[in-house]
Tab-separated table of N, CA and C in Angstrom:
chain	number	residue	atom	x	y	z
A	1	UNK	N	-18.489	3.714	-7.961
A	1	UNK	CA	-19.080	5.010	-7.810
A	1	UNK	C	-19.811	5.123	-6.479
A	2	UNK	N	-20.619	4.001	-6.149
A	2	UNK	CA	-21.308	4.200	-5.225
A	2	UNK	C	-20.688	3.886	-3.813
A	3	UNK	N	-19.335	3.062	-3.723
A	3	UNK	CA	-18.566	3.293	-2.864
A	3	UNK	C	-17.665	4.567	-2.404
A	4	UNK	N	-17.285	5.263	-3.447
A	4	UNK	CA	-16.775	6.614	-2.884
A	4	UNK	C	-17.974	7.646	-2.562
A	5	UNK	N	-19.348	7.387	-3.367
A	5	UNK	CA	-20.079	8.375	-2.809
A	5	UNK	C	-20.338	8.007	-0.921
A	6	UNK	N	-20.793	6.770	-1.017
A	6	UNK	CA	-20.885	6.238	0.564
A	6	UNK	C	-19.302	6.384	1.675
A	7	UNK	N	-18.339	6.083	0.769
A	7	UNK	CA	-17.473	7.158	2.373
A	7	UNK	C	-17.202	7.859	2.626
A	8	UNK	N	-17.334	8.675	1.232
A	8	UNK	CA	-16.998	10.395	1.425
A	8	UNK	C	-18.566	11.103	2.174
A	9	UNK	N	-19.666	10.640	2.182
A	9	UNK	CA	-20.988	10.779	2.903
A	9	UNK	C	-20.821	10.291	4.486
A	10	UNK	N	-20.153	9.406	4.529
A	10	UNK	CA	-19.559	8.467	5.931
A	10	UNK	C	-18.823	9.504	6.723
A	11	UNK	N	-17.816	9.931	5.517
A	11	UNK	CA	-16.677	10.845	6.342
A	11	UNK	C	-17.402	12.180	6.958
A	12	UNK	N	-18.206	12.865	5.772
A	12	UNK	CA	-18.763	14.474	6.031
A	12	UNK	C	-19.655	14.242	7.427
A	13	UNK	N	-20.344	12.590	7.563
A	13	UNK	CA	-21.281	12.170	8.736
A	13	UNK	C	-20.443	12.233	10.008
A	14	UNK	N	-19.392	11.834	10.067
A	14	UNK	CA	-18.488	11.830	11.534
A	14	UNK	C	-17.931	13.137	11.785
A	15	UNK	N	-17.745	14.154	10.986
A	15	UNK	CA	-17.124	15.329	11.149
A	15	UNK	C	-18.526	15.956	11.792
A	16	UNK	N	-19.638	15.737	11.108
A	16	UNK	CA	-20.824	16.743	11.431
A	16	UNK	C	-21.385	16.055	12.959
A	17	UNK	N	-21.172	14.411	13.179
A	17	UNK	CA	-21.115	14.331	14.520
A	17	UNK	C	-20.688	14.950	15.864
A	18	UNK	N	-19.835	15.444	15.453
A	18	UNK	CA	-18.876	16.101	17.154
A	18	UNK	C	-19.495	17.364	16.980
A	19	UNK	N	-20.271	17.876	15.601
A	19	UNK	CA	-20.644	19.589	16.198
A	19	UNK	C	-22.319	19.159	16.447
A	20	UNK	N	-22.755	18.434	16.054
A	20	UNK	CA	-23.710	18.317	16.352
A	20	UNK	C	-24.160	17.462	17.746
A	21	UNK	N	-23.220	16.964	18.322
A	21	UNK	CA	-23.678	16.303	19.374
A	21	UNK	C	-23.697	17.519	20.870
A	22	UNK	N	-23.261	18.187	20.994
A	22	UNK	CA	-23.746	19.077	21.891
A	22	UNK	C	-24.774	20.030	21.873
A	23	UNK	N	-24.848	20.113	20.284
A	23	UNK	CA	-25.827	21.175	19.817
A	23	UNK	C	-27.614	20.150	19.952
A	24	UNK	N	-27.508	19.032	19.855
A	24	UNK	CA	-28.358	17.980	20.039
A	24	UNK	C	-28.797	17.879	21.285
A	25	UNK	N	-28.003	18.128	22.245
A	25	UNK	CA	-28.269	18.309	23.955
A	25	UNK	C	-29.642	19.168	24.582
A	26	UNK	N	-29.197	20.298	23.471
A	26	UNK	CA	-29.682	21.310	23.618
A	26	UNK	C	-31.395	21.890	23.312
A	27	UNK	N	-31.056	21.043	22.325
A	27	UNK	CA	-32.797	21.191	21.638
A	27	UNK	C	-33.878	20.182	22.499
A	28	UNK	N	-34.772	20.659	22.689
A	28	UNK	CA	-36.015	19.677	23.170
A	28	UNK	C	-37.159	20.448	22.340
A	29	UNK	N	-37.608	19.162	21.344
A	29	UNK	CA	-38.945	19.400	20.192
A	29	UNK	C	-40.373	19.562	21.584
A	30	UNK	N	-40.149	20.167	22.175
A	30	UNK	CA	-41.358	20.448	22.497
A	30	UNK	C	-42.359	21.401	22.002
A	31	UNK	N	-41.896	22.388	20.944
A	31	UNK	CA	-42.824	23.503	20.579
A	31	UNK	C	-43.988	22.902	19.893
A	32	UNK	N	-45.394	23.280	19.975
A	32	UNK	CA	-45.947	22.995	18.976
A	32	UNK	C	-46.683	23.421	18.449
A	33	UNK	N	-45.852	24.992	18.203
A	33	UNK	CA	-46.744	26.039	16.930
A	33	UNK	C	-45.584	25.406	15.481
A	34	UNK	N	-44.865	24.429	15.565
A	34	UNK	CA	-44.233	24.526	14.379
A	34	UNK	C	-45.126	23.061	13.785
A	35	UNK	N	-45.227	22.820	12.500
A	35	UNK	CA	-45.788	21.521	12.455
A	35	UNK	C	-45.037	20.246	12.106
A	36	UNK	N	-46.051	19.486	11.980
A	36	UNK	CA	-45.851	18.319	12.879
A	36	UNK	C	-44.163	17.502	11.283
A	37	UNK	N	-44.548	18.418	10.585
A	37	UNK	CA	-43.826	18.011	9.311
A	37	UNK	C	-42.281	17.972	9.174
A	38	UNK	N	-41.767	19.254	9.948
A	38	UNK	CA	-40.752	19.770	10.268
A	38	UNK	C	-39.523	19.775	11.360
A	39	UNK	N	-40.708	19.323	12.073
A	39	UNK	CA	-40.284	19.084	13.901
A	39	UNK	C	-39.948	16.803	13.522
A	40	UNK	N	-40.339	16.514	12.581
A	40	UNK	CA	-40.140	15.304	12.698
A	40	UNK	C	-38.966	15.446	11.740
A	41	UNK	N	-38.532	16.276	10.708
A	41	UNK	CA	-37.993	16.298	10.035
A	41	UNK	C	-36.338	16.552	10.675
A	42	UNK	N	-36.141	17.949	11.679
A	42	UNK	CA	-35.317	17.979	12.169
A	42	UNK	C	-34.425	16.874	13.163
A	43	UNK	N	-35.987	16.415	14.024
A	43	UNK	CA	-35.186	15.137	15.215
A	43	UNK	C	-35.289	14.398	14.185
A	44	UNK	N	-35.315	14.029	13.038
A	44	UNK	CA	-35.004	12.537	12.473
A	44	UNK	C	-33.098	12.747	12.065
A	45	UNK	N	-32.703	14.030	12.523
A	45	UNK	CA	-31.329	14.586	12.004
A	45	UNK	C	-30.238	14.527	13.410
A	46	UNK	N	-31.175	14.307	14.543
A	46	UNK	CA	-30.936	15.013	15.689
A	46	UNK	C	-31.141	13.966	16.646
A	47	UNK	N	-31.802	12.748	16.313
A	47	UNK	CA	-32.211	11.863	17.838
A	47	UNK	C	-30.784	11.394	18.278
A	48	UNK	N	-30.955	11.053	19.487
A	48	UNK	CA	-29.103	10.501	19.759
A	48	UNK	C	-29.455	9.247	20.489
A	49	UNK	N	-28.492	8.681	20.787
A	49	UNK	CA	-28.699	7.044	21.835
A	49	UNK	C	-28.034	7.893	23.403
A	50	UNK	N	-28.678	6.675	24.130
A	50	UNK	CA	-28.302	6.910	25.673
A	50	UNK	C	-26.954	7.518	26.070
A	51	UNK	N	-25.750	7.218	25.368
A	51	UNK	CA	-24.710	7.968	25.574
A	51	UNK	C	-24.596	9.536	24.976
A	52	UNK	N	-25.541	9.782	23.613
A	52	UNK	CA	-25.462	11.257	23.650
A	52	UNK	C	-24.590	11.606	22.428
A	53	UNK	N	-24.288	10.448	21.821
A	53	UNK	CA	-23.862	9.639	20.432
A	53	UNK	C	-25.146	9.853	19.207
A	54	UNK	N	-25.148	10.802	18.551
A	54	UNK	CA	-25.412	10.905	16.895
A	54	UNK	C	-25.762	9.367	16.253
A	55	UNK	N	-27.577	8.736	16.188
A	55	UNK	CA	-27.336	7.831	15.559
A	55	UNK	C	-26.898	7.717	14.305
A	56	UNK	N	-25.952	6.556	13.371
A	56	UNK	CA	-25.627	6.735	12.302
A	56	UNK	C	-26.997	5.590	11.665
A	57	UNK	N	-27.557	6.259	10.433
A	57	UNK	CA	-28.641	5.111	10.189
A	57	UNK	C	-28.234	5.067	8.153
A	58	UNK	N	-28.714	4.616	7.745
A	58	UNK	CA	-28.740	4.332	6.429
A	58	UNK	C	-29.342	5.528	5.310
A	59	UNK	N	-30.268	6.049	6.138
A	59	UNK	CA	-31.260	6.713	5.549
A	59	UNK	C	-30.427	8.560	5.651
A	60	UNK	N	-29.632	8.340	6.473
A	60	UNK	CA	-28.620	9.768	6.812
A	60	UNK	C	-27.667	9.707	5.544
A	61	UNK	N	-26.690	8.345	5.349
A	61	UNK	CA	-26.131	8.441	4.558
A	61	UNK	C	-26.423	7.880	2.549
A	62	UNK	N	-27.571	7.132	2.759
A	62	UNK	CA	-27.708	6.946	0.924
A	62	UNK	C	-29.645	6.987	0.885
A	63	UNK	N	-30.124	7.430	1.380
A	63	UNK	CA	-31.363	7.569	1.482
A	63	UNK	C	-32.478	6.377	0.682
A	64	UNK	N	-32.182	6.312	-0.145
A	64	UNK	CA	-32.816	5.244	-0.879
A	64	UNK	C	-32.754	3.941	-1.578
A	65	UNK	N	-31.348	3.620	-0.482
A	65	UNK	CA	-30.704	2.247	-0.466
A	65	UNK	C	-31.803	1.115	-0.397
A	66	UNK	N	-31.774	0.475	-0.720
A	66	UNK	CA	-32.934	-0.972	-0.501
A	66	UNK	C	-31.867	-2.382	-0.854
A	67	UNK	N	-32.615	-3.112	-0.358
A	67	UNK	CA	-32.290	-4.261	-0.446
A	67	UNK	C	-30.546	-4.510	-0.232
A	68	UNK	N	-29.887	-5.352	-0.897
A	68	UNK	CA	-28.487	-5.989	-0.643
A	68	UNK	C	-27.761	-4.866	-0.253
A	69	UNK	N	-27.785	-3.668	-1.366
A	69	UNK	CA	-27.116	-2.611	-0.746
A	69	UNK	C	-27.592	-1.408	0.378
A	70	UNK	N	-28.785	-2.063	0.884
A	70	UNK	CA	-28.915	-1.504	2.172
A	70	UNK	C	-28.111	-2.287	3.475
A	71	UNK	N	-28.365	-3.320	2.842
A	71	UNK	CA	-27.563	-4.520	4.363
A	71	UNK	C	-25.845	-4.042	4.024
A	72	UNK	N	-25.495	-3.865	2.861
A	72	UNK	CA	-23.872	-3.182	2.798
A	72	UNK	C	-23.874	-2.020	3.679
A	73	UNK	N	-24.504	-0.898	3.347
A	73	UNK	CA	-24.311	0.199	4.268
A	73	UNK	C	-24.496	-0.174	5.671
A	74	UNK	N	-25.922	-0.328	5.885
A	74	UNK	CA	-25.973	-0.843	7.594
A	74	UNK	C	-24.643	-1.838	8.155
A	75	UNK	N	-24.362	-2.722	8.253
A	75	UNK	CA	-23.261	-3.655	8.210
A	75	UNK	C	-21.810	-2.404	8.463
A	76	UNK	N	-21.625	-1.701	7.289
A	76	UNK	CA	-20.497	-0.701	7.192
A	76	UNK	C	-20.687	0.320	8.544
A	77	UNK	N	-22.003	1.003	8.756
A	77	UNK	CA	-21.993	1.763	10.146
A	77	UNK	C	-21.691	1.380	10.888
A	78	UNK	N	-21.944	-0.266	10.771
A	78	UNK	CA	-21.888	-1.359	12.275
A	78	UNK	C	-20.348	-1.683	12.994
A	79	UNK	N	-19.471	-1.249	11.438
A	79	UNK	CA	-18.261	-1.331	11.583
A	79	UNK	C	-17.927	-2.929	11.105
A	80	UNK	N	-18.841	-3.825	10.210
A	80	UNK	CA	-19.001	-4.432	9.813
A	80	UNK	C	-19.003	-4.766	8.522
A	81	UNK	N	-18.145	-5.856	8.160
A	81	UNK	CA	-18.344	-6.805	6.397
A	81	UNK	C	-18.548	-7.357	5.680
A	82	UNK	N	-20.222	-7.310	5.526
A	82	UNK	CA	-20.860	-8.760	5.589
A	82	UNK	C	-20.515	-9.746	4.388
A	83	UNK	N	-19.573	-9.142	3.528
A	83	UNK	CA	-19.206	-10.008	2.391
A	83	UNK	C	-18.025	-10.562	2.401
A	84	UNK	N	-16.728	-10.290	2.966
A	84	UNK	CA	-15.545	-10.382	3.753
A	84	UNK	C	-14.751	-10.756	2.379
A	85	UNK	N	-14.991	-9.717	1.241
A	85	UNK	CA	-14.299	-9.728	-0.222
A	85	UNK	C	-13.650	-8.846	0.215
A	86	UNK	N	-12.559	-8.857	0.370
A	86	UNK	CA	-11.386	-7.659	0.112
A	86	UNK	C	-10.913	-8.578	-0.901
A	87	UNK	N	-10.489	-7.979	-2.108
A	87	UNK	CA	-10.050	-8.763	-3.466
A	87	UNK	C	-8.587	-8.737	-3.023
A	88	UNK	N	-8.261	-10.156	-3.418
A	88	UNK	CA	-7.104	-10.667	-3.127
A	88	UNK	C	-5.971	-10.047	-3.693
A	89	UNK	N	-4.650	-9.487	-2.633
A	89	UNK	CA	-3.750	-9.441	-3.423
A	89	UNK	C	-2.249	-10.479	-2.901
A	90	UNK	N	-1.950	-10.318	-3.894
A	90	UNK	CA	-0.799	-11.528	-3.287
A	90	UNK	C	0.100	-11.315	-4.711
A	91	UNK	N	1.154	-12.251	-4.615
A	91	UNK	CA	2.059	-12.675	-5.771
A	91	UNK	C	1.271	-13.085	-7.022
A	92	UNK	N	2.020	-13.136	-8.011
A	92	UNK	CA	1.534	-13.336	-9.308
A	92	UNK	C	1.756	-14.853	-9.286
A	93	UNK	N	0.790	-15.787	-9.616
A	93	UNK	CA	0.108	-17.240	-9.548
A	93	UNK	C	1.004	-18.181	-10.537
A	94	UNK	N	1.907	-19.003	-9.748
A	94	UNK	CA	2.686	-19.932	-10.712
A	94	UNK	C	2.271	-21.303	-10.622
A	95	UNK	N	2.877	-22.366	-11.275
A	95	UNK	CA	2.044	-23.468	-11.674
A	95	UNK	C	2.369	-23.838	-10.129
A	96	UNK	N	4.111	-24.328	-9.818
A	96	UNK	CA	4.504	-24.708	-8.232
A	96	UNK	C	3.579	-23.821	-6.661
A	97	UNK	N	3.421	-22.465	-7.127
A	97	UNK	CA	2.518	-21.860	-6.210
A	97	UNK	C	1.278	-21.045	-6.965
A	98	UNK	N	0.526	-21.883	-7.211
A	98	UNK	CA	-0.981	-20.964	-7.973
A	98	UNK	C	-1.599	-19.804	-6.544
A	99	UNK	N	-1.987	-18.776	-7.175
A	99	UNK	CA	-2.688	-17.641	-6.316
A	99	UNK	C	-4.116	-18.277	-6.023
A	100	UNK	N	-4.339	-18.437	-4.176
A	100	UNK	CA	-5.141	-18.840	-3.973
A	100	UNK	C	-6.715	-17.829	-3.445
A	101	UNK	N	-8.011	-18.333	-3.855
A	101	UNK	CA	-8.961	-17.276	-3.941
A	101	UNK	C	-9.399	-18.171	-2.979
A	102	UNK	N	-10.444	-17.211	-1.742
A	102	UNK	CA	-10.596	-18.028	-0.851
A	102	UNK	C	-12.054	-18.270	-1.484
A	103	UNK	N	-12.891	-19.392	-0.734
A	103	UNK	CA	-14.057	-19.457	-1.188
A	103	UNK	C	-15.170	-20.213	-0.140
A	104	UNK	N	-16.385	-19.908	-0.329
A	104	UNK	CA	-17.405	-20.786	0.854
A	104	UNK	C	-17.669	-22.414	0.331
A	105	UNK	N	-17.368	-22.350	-1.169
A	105	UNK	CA	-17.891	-23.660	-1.812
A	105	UNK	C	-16.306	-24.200	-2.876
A	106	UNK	N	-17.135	-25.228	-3.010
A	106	UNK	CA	-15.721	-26.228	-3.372
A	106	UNK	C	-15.762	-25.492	-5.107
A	107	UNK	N	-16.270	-24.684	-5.825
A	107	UNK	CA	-16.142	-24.020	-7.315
A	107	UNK	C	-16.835	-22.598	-6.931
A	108	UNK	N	-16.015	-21.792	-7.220
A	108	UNK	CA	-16.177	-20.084	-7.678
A	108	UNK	C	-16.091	-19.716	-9.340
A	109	UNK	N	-16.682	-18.776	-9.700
A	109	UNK	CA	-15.853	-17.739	-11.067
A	109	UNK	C	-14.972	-16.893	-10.194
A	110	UNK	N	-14.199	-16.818	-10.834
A	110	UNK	CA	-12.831	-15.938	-10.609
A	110	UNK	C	-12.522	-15.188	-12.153
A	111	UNK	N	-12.192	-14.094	-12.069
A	111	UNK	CA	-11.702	-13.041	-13.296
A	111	UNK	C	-10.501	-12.288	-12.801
A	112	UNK	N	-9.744	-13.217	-13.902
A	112	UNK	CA	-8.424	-12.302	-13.632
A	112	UNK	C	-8.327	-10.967	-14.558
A	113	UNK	N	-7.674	-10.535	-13.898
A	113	UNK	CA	-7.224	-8.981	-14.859
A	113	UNK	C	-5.750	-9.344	-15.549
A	114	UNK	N	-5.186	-9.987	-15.118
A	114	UNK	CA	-3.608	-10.068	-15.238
A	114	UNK	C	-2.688	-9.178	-14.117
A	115	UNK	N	-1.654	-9.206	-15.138
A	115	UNK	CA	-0.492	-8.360	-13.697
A	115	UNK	C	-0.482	-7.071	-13.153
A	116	UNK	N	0.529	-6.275	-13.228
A	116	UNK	CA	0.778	-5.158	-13.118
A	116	UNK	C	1.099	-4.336	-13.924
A	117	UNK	N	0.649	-3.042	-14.527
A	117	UNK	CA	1.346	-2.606	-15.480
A	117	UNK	C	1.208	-2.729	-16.891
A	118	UNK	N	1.870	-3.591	-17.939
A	118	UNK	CA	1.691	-3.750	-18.858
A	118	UNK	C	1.365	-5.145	-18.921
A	119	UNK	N	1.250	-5.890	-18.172
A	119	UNK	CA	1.332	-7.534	-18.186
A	119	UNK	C	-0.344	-7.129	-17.826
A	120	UNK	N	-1.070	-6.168	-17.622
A	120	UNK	CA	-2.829	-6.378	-17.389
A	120	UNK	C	-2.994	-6.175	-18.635
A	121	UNK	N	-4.526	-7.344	-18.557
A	121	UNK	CA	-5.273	-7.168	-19.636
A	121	UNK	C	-6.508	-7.307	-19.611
A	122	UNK	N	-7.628	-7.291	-20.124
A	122	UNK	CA	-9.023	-7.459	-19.468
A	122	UNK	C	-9.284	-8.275	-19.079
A	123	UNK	N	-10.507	-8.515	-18.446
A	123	UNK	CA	-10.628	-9.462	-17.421
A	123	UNK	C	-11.184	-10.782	-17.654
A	124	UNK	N	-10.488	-11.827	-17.596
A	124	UNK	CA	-10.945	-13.117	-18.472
A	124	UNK	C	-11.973	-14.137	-17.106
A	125	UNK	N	-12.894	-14.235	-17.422
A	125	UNK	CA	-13.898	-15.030	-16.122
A	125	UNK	C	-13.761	-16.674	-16.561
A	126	UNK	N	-13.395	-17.365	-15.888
A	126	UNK	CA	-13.687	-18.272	-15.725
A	126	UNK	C	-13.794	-19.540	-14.357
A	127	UNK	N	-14.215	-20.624	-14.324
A	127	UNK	CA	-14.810	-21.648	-13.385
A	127	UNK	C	-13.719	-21.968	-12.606
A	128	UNK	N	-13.409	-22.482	-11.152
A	128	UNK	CA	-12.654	-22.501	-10.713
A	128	UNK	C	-12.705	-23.478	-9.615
A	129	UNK	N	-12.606	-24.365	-9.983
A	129	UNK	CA	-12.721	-25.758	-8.568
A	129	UNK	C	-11.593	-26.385	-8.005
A	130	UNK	N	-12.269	-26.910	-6.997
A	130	UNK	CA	-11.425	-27.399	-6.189
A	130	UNK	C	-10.334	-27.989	-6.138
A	131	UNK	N	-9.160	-28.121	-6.335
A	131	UNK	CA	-8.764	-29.527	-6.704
A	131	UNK	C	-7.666	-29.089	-7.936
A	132	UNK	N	-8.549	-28.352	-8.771
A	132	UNK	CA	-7.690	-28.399	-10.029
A	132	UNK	C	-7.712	-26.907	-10.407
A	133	UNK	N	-6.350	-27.128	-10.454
A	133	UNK	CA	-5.419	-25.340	-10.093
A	133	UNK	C	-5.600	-25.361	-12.199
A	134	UNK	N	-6.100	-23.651	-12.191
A	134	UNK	CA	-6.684	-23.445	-13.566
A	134	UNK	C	-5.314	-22.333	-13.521
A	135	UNK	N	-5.089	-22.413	-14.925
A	135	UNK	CA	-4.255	-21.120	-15.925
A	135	UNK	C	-4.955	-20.279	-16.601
A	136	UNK	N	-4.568	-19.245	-16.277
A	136	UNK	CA	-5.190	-18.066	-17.629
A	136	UNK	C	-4.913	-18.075	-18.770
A	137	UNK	N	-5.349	-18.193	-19.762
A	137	UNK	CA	-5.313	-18.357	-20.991
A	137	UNK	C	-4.660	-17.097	-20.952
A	138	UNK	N	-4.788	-16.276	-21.216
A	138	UNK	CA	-4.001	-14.782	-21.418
A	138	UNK	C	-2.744	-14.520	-20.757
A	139	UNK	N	-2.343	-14.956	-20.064
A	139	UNK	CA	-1.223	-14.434	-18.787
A	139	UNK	C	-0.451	-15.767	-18.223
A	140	UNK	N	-0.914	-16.463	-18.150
A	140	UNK	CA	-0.542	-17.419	-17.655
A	140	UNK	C	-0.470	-18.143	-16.274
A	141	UNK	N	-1.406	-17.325	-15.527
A	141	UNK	CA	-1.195	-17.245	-14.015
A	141	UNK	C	-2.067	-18.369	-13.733
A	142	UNK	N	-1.656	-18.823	-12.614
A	142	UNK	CA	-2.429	-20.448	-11.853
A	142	UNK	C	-3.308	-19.840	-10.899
A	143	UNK	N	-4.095	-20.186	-10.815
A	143	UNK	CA	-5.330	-19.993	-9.543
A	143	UNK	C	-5.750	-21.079	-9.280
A	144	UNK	N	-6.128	-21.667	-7.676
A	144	UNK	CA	-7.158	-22.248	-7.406
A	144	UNK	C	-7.595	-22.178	-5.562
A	145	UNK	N	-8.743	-22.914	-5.426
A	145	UNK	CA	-9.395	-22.768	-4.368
A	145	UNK	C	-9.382	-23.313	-3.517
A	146	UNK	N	-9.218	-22.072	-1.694
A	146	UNK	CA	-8.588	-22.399	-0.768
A	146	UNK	C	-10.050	-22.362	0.154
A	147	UNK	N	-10.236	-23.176	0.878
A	147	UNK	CA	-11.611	-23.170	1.614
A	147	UNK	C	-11.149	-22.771	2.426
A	148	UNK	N	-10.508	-21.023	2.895
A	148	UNK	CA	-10.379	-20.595	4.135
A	148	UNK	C	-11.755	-19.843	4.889
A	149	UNK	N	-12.934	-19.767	4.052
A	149	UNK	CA	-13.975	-19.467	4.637
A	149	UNK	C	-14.762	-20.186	5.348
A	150	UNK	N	-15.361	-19.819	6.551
A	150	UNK	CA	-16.340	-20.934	7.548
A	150	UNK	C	-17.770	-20.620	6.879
A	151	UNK	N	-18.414	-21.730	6.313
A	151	UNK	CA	-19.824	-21.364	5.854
A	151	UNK	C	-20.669	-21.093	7.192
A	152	UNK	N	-20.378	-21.264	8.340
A	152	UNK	CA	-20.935	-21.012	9.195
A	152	UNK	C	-20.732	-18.936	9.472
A	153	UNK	N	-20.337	-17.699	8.223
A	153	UNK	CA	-20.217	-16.585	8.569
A	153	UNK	C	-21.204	-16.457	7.523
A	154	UNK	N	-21.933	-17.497	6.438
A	154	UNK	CA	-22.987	-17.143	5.909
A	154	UNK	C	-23.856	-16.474	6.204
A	155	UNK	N	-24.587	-15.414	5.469
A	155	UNK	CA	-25.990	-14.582	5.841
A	155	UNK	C	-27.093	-15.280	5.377
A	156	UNK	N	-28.009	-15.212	5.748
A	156	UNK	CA	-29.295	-15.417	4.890
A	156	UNK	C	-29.467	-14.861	3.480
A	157	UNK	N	-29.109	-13.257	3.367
A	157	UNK	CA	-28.592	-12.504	2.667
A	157	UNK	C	-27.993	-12.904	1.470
A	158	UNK	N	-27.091	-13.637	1.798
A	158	UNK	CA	-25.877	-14.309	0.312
A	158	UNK	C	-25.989	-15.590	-0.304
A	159	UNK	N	-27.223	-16.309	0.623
A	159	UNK	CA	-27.672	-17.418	-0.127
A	159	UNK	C	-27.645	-17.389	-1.787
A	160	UNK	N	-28.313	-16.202	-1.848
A	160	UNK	CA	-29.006	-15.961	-3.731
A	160	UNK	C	-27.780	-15.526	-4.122
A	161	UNK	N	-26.433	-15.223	-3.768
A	161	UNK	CA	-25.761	-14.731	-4.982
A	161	UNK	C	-24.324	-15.737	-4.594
A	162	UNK	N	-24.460	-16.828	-4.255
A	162	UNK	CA	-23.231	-17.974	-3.911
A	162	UNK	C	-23.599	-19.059	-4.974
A	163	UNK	N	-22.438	-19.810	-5.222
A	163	UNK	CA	-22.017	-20.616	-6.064
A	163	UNK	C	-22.484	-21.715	-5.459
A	164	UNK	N	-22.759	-22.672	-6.181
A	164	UNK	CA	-23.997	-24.219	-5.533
A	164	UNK	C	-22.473	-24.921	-5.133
């Protein structure tokens, strides 16, 4: 939910960029019969960077983001991923080639859904180490873990929600 609200807010933000960046040129808050409430209210809509570029900030697009999912949005303006989960897709996981999940540590949970179609079924969680390629009890599919991640793209950030 809160991903389609944040790019469809992302998207309406870049469209309202190009009309607002000339119209931004234009204004200088110098008046000051208006108060001080309003005039901060507008340039907080309106400040631009040295090129004349619409800043994009957090507070434009989910206002009362905090914590983990504030560093998601910021990160996302940045053009950035600080979690680098795009959920895997690939072939369906056989014993000769099990579907590999990448990971920072030598054991993840992994939850499969199953296949495609009628072969899905809910999502069964279980432990997943190194070494020893696991089957789904439900489906039958092989998984195990590929250390294609550098722990060196760790955040400070993801300490608290990574696997020991």
């Amino acid at each position: 939910m809160w991903r389609k609200l944040f790019s469809s807010n992302l998207k309406s933000l870049s469209i309202t960029t190009s009309h607002l960046r000339s119209a931004s040129a234009a204004f200088r808050f110098v008046d000051t019969a208006t108060p001080p409430s309003s005039s901060s209210f507008v340039a907080r809509f309106l400040t631009t960077q040295s090129g004349g570029e619409i800043k994009k900030r957090v507070e434009d697009v989910v206002p009362i983001a905090t914590g983990h999912e504030r560093e998601e949005i910021q990160a996302e303006l940045q053009g950035r991923n600080i979690l680098e989960i795009d959920h895997p897709e690939g072939p369906f996981g056989t014993k000769e080639a099990p579907a590999v999940v990448r990971s920072y540590y030598d054991r993840r949970i992994v939850g499969c859904p199953g296949g495609e179609g009628e072969d899905e079924h809910d999502v069964v969680w279980f432990w997943l180490e190194k070494g020893k390629p696991h089957e789904c009890p439900v489906c039958t599919q092989y998984f195990e873990v590929g250390l294609g991640m550098s722990r060196a793209k760790l955040t400070p950030g993801m300490a608290h929600n990574s696997v020991p």
